[in-house]
Short mmCIF file of C-alpha atoms and ligand atoms in Angstrom, two decimals:
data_model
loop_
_atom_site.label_atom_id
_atom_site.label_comp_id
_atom_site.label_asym_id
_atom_site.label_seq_id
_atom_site.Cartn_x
_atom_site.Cartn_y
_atom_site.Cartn_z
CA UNK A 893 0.00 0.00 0.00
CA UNK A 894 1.72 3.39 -0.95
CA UNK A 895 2.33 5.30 2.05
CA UNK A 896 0.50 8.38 2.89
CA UNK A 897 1.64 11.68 1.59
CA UNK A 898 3.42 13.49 4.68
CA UNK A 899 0.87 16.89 5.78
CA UNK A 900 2.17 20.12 5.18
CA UNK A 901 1.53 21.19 8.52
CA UNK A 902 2.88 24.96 8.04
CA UNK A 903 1.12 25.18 4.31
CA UNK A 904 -2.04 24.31 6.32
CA UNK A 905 -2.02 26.78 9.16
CA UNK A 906 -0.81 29.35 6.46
CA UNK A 907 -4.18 28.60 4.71
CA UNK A 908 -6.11 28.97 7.90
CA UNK A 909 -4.78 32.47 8.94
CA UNK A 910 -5.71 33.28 5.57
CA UNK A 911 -8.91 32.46 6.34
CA UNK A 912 -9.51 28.99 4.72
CA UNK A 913 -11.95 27.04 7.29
CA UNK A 914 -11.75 23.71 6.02
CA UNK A 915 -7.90 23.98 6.59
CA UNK A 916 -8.78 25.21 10.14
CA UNK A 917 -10.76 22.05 10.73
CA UNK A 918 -8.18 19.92 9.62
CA UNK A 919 -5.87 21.00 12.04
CA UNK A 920 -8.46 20.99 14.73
CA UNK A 921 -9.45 17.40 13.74
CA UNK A 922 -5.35 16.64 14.00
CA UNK A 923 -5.69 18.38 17.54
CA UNK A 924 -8.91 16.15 18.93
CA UNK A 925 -7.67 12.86 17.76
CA UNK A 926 -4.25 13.57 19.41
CA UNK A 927 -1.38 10.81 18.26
CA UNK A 928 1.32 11.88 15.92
CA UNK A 929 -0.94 14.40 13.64
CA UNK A 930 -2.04 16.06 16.80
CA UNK A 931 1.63 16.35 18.22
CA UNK A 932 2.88 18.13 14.91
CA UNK A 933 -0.37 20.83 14.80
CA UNK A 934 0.36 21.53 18.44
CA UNK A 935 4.36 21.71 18.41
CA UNK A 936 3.58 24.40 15.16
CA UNK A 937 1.21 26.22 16.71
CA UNK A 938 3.36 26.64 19.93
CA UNK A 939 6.07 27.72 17.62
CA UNK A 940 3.79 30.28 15.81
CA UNK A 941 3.01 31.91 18.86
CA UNK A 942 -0.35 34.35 18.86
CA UNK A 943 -2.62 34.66 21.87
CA UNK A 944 -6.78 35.11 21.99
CA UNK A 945 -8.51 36.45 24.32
CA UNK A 946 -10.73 33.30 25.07
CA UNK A 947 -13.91 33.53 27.16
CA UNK A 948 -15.30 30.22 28.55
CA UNK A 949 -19.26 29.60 29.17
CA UNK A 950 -20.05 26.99 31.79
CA UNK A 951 -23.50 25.78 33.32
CA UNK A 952 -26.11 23.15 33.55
CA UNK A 953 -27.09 21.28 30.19
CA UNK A 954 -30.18 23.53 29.27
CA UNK A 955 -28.94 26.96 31.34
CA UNK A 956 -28.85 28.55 27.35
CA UNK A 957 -24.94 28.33 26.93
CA UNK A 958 -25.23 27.97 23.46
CA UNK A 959 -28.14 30.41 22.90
CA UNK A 960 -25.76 32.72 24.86
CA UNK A 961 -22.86 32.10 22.75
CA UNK A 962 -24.78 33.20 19.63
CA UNK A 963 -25.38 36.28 21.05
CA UNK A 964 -21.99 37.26 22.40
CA UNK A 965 -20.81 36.19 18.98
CA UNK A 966 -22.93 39.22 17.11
CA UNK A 967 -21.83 41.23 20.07
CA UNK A 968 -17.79 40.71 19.18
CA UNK A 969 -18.92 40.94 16.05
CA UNK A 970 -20.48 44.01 16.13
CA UNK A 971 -17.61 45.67 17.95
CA UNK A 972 -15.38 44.59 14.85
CA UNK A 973 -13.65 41.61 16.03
CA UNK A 974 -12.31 40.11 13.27
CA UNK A 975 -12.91 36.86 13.39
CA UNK A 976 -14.29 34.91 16.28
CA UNK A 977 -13.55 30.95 17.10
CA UNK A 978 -16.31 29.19 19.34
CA UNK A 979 -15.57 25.73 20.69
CA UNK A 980 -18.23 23.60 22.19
CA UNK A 981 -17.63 20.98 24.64
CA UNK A 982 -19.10 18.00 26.15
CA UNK A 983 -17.23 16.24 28.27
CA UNK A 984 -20.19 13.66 28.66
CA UNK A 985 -19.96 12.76 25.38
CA UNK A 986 -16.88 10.83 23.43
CA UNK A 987 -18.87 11.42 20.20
CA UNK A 988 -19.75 15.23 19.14
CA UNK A 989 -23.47 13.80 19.76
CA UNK A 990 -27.33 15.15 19.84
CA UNK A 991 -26.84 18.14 22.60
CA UNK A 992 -23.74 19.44 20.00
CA UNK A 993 -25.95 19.20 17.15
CA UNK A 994 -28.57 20.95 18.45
CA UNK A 995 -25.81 23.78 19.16
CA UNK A 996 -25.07 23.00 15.17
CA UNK A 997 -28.74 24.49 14.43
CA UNK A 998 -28.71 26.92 16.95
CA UNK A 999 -25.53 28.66 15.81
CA UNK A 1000 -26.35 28.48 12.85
CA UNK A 1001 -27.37 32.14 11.91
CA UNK A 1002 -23.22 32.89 12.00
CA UNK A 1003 -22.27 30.10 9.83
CA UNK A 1004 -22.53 32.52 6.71
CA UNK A 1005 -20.19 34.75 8.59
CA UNK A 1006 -17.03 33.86 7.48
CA UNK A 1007 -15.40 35.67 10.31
CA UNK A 1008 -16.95 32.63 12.51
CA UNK A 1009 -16.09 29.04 13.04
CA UNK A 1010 -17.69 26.89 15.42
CA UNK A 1011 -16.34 23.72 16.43
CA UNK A 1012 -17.83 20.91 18.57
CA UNK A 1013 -14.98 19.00 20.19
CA UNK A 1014 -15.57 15.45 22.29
CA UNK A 1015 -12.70 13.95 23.82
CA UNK A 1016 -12.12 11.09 21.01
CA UNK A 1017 -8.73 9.20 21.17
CA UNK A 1018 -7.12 12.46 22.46
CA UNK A 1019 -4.36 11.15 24.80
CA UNK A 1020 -4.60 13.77 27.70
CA UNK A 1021 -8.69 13.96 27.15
CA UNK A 1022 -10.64 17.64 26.46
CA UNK A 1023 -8.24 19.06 29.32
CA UNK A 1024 -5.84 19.20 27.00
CA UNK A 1025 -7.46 18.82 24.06
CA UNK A 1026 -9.07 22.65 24.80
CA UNK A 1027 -6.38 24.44 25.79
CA UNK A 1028 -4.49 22.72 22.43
CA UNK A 1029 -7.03 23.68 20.01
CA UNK A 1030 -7.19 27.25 21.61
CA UNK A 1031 -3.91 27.44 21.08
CA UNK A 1032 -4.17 26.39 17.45
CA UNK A 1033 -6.99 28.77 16.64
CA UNK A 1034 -4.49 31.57 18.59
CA UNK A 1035 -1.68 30.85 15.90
CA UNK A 1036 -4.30 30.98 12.94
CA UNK A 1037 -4.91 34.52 13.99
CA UNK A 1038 -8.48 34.38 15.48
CA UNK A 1039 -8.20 37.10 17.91
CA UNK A 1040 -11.24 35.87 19.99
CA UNK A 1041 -12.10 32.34 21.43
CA UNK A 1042 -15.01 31.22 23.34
CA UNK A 1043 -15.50 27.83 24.50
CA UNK A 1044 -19.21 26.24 25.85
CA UNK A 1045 -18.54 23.22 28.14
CA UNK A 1046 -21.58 21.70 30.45
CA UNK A 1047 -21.78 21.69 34.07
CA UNK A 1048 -19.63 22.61 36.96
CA UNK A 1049 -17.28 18.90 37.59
CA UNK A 1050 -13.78 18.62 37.79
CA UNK A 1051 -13.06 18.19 33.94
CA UNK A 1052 -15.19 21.12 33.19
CA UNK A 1053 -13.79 23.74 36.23
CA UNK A 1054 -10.04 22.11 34.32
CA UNK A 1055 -11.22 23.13 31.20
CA UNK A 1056 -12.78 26.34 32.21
CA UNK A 1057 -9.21 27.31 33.78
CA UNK A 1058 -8.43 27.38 30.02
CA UNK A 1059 -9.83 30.63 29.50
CA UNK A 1060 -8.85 34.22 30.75
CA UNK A 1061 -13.10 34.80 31.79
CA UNK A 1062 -14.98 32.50 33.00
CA UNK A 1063 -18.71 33.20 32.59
CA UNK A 1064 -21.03 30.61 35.06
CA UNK A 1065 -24.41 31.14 33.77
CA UNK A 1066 -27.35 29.24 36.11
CA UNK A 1067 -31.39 30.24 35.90
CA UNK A 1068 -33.64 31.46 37.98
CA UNK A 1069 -34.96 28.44 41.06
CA UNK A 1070 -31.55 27.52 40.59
CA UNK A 1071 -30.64 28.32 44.79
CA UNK A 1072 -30.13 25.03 46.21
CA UNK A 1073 -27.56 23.87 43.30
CA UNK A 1074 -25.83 27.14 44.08
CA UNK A 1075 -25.44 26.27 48.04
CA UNK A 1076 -24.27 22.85 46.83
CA UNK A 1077 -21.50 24.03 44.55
CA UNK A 1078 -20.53 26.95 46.57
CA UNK A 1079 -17.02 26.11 46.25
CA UNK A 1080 -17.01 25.23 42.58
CA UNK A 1081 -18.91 28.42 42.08
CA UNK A 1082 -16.24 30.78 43.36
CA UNK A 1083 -13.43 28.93 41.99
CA UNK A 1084 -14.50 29.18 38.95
CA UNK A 1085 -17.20 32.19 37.95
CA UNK A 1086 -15.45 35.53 36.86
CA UNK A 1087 -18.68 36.71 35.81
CA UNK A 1088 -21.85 35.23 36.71
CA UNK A 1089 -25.17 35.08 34.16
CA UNK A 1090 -28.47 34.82 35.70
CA UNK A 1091 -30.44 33.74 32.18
CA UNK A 1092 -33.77 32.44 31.73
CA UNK A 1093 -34.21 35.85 33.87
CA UNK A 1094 -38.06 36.20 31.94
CA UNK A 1095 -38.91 33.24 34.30
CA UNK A 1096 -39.60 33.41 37.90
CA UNK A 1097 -36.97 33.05 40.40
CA UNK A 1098 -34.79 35.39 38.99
CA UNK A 1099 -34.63 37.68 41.69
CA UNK A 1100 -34.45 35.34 44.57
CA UNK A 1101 -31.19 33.92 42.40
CA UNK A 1102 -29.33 37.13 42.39
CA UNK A 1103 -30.39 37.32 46.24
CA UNK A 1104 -29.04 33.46 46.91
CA UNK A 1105 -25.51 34.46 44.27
CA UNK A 1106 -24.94 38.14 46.29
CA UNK A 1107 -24.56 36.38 49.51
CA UNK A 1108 -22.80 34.18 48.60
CA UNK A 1109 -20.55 36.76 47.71
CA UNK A 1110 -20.83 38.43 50.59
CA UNK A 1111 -19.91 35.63 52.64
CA UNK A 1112 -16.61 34.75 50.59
CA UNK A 1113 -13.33 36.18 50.87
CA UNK A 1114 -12.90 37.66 47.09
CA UNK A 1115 -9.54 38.83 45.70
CA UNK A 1116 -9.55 42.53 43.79
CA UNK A 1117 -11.92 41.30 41.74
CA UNK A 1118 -15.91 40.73 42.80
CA UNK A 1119 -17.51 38.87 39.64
CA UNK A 1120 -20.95 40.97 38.51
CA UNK A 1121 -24.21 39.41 38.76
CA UNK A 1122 -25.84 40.13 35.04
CA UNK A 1123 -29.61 39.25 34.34
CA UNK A 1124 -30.17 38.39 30.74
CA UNK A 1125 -32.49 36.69 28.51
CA UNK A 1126 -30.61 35.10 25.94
CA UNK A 1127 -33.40 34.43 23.77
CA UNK A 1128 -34.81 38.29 23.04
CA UNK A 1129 -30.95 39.41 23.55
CA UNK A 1130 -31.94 40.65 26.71
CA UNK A 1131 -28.80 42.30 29.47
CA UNK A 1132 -26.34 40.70 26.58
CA UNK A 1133 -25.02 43.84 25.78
CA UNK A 1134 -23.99 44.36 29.88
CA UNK A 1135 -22.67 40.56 29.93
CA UNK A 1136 -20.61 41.19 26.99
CA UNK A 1137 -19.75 45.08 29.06
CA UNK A 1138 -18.62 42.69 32.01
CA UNK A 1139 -16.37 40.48 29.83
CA UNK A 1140 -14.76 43.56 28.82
CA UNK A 1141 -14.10 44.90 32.16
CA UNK A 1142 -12.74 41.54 33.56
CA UNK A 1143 -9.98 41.05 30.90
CA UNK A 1144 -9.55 44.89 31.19
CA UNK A 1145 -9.03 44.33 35.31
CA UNK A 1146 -7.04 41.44 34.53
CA UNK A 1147 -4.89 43.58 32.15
CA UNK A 1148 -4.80 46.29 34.76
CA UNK A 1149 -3.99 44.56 37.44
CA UNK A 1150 -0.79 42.36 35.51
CA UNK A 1151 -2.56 39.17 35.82
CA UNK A 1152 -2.84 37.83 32.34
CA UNK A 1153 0.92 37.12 31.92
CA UNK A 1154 1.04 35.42 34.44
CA UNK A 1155 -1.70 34.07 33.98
CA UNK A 1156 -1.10 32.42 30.77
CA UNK A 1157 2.55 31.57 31.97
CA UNK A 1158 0.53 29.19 34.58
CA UNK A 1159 -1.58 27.48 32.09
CA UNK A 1160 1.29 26.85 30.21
CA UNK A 1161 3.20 25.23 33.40
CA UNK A 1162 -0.15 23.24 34.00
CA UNK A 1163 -0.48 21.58 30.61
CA UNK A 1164 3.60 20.55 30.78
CA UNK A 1165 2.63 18.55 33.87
CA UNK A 1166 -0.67 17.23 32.09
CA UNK A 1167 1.28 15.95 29.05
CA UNK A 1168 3.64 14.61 31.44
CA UNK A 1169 0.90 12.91 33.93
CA UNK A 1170 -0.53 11.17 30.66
CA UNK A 1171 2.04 10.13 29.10
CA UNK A 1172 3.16 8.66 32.39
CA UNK A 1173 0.11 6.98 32.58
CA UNK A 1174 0.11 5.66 29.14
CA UNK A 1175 3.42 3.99 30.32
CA UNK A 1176 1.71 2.54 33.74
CA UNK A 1177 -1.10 0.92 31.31
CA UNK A 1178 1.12 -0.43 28.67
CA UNK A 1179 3.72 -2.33 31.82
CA UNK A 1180 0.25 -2.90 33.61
CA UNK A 1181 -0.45 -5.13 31.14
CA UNK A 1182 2.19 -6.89 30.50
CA UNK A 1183 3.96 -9.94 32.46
CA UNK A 1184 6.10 -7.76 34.59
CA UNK A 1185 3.33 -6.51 36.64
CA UNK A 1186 1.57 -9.43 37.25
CA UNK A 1187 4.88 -11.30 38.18
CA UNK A 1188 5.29 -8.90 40.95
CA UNK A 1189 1.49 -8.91 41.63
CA UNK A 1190 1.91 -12.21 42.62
CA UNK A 1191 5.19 -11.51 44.20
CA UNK A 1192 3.72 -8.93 46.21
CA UNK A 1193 0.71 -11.54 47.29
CA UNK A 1194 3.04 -14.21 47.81
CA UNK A 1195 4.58 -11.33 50.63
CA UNK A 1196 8.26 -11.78 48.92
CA UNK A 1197 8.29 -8.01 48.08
CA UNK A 1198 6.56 -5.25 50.02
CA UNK A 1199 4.20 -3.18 47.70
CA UNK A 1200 6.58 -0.24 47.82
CA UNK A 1201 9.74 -1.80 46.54
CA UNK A 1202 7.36 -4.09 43.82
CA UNK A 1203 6.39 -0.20 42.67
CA UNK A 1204 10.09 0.68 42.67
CA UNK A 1205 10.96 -2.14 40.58
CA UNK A 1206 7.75 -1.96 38.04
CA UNK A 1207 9.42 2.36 37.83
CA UNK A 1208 12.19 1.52 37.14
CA UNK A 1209 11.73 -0.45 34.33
CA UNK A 1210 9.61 2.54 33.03
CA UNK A 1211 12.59 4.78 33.41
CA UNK A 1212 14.32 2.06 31.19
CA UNK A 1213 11.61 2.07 28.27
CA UNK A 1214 13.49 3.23 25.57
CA UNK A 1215 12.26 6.62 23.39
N1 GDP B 48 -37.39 31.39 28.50
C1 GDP B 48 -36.12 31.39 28.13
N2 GDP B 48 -35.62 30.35 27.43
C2 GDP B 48 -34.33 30.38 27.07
C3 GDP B 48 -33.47 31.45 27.40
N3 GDP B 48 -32.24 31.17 26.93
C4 GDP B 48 -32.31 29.98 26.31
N4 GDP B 48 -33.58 29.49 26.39
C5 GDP B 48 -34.05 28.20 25.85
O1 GDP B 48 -33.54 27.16 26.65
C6 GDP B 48 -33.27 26.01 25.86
C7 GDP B 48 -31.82 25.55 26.06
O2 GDP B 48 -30.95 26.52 25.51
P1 GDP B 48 -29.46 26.17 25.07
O3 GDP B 48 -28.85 27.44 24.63
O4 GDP B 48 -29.43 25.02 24.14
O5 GDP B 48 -28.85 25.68 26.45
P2 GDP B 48 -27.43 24.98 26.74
O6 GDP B 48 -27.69 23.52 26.88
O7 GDP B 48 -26.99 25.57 28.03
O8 GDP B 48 -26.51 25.29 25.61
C8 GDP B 48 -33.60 26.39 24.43
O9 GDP B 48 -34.88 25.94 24.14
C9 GDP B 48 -33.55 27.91 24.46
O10 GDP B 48 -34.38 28.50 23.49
C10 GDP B 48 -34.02 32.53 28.14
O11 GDP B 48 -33.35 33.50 28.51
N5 GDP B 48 -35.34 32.44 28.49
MG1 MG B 49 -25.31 24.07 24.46
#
C-alpha cells in the first residue's frame, strides 16, 4: 500500500490564517484525535506563537450556553472583532453527539459569517482527554490569527472547572430556582465564575437567584476582583449587551492589574505537567499489562516483596523504556 503523503503542517495553518476554514478544521481534527498528527499541529502552533482572548461559558445542560454564545458572537462581532472561534464541549460525550448538534442548528445564523467558526470537540482518542485537548485547540486557533475564542462546556465537575481554567473569563451562567444547586456548589462556584449570568431571567426566580448568588458573595473572601451578577435573557438578547460590558471589564481588570501574563505563563506550566501525567500513565497501562506486573502482583501476594519496593521495581523499568 503506498504510504500516505506526509501533511504540510505549516502550508495548512498558512491557509487557515488566511482564512480557509476547512484547513482550520483539519488541524483541529489533528488536535482532537491527538497521536502523531495532533503532536505536529500543536508543536507548530506553539512555535507560531499568537494569543486570543478566550472567554469560557459553563453551566447546567439547558442553562442557554449555546443560545448565549450566539449572542456574544454578534456582540464581538459588532464591535469589529475580526474573526471569532467558538468551541463547544461535552465532556459527557466521546462522540460530538445530539446536545452538540442541536448547538449545530442553533448557531447556525453565524455560519454565513465567514469571520466565525464553530467547532464541537468530544474527547475522542485524544491522549490527555478535552483538558488538554481545549487548551491545544485554543492554542491552534491563537496561531491561525483568530483574535477571539469562546468555548461552551456543560456543568460545573472537575473536567469542566479544568477546562474552564483554560480561558482568561470565566462566565457561570445558572437560571432562575436555581438556589439550592448554588449552596451545593458553593465552592465550585467561586473557583470558577469571573462573571456570573443569571439567564432564563423572563422566568420566575430570577430575583431570589441574584439574592441566593450576592450572599454568597458576601460571605466569601474575594480577591480585587468581585464577579458581577448580570440578568439576561438570551433568547430576546436581553442584558447581553452588559454581559458582553462585564467580559470587557474583567480582561480589562485582569490587564490592569498584571494578571494575564502570568496568567497564561501558569496554564502553560499546567499543561507541561498534564502531558507529562498522561504520558506517564500511558506507560503505567502499557507495563500494567504486561507480564512484569503481574509477576510482581503475585510476588507482592506471595509477601516476597513489600508493595513499595514491587512499585520501585515496576518504575524503574519505566525509566528504562526506551524513546
Ligand atoms: N425562557 C427562556 N428560554 C431560554 C433562554 N435562553 C435559552 N432558552 C431556551 O432554553 C433552551 C436551552 O438553551 P441552550 O442554549 O441550548 O442551552 P445549553 O444547553 O446551556 O446550551 C432552548 O430551548 C432555548 O431556546 C431565556 O433566557 N429564556
Ligand atoms: Mg449548548
Amino acid at each position: 500500500m503506498p504510504a500516505r503523503p506526509p501533511v504540510d503542517w505549516a502550508a495548512l495553518l498558512d491557509a487557515a490564517a488566511a482564512g480557509d476554514r476547512r484547513a482550520l478544521a483539519r488541524l483541529l481534527s489533528a488536535v482532537e484525535r491527538g497521536g502523531p498528527d495532533g503532536r505536529a499541529a500543536v508543536s507548530l502552533a506553539y512555535r507560531r506563537g499568537g494569543e486570543a482572548d478566550t472567554v469560557g461559558i459553563t453551566g447546567a445542560p439547558g442553562a442557554g450556553k449555546s443560545t448565549l454564545v450566539d449572542r456574544l458572537i454578534a456582540a464581538a462581532r459588532h464591535d469589529a472583532t475580526a474573526r471569532v472561534g467558538v468551541l463547544a464541549v461535552d465532556p459527557t460525550s466521546p462522540f460530538s453527539g445530539g446536545a452538540i448538534l442541536g448547538d449545530r442548528v442553533r448557531m447556525q445564523g453565524h455560519d454565513l459569517d465567514s469571520g466565525v467558526f464553530i467547532r464541537s470537540m468530544a474527547s475522542r482518542g485524544h491522549l490527555g482527554g478535552l483538558s488538554l485537548a481545549v487548551p491545544e485547540a485554543i492554542r491552534l486557533l491563537a496561531a491561525a490569527g483568530v483574535p477571539l475564542v469562546m468555548v461552551e462546556t456543560v456543568g460545573v465537575g472537575q473536567v469542566e472547572v479544568e477546562v474552564a481554567s483554560a480561558t482568561d473569563t470565566t462566565v457561570v451562567v445558572v437560571n432562575p430556582r436555581w438556589g439550592d444547586a448554588i449552596q451545593a456548589n458553593k465552592a465550585g462556584l467561586l473557583e470558577t465564575a469571573d462573571v456570573f449570568v443569571i439567564n432564563k431571567a423572563d422566568m420566575e426566580g430570577a430575583a431570589q437567584a441574584r439574592r441566593d448568588l450576592e450572599q454568597m458573595l458576601d460571605l466569601s473572601t474575594l480577591g480585587a476582583w468581585r464577579p458581577p451578577v448580570v440578568e439576561t435573557v438570551a433568547t430576546t438578547d436581553d442584558g447581553v449587551a452588559r454581559l458582553w460590558e462585564e467580559i470587557g471589564r474583567h480582561r480589562g481588570h485582569l490587564e490592569a492589574a498584571g494578571l494575564l501574563g502570568p496568567l497564561r505563563r501558569e496554564r502553560l506550566r499546567r499543561e507541561f505537567r498534564h502531558v507529562l501525567r498522561a504520558r506517564i500513565e500511558k506507560e503505567i497501562d502499557r507495563l500494567g499489562s504486561g507480564r512484569r506486573l503481574a509477576e510482581l502482583t503475585e510476588a507482592v501476594a506471595d509477601r516476597e516483596l513489600d508493595p513499595y519496593s514491587a512499585a520501585d521495581e515496576l518504575l524503574a523499568d519505566v525509566a528504562d523504556v526506551d524513546r
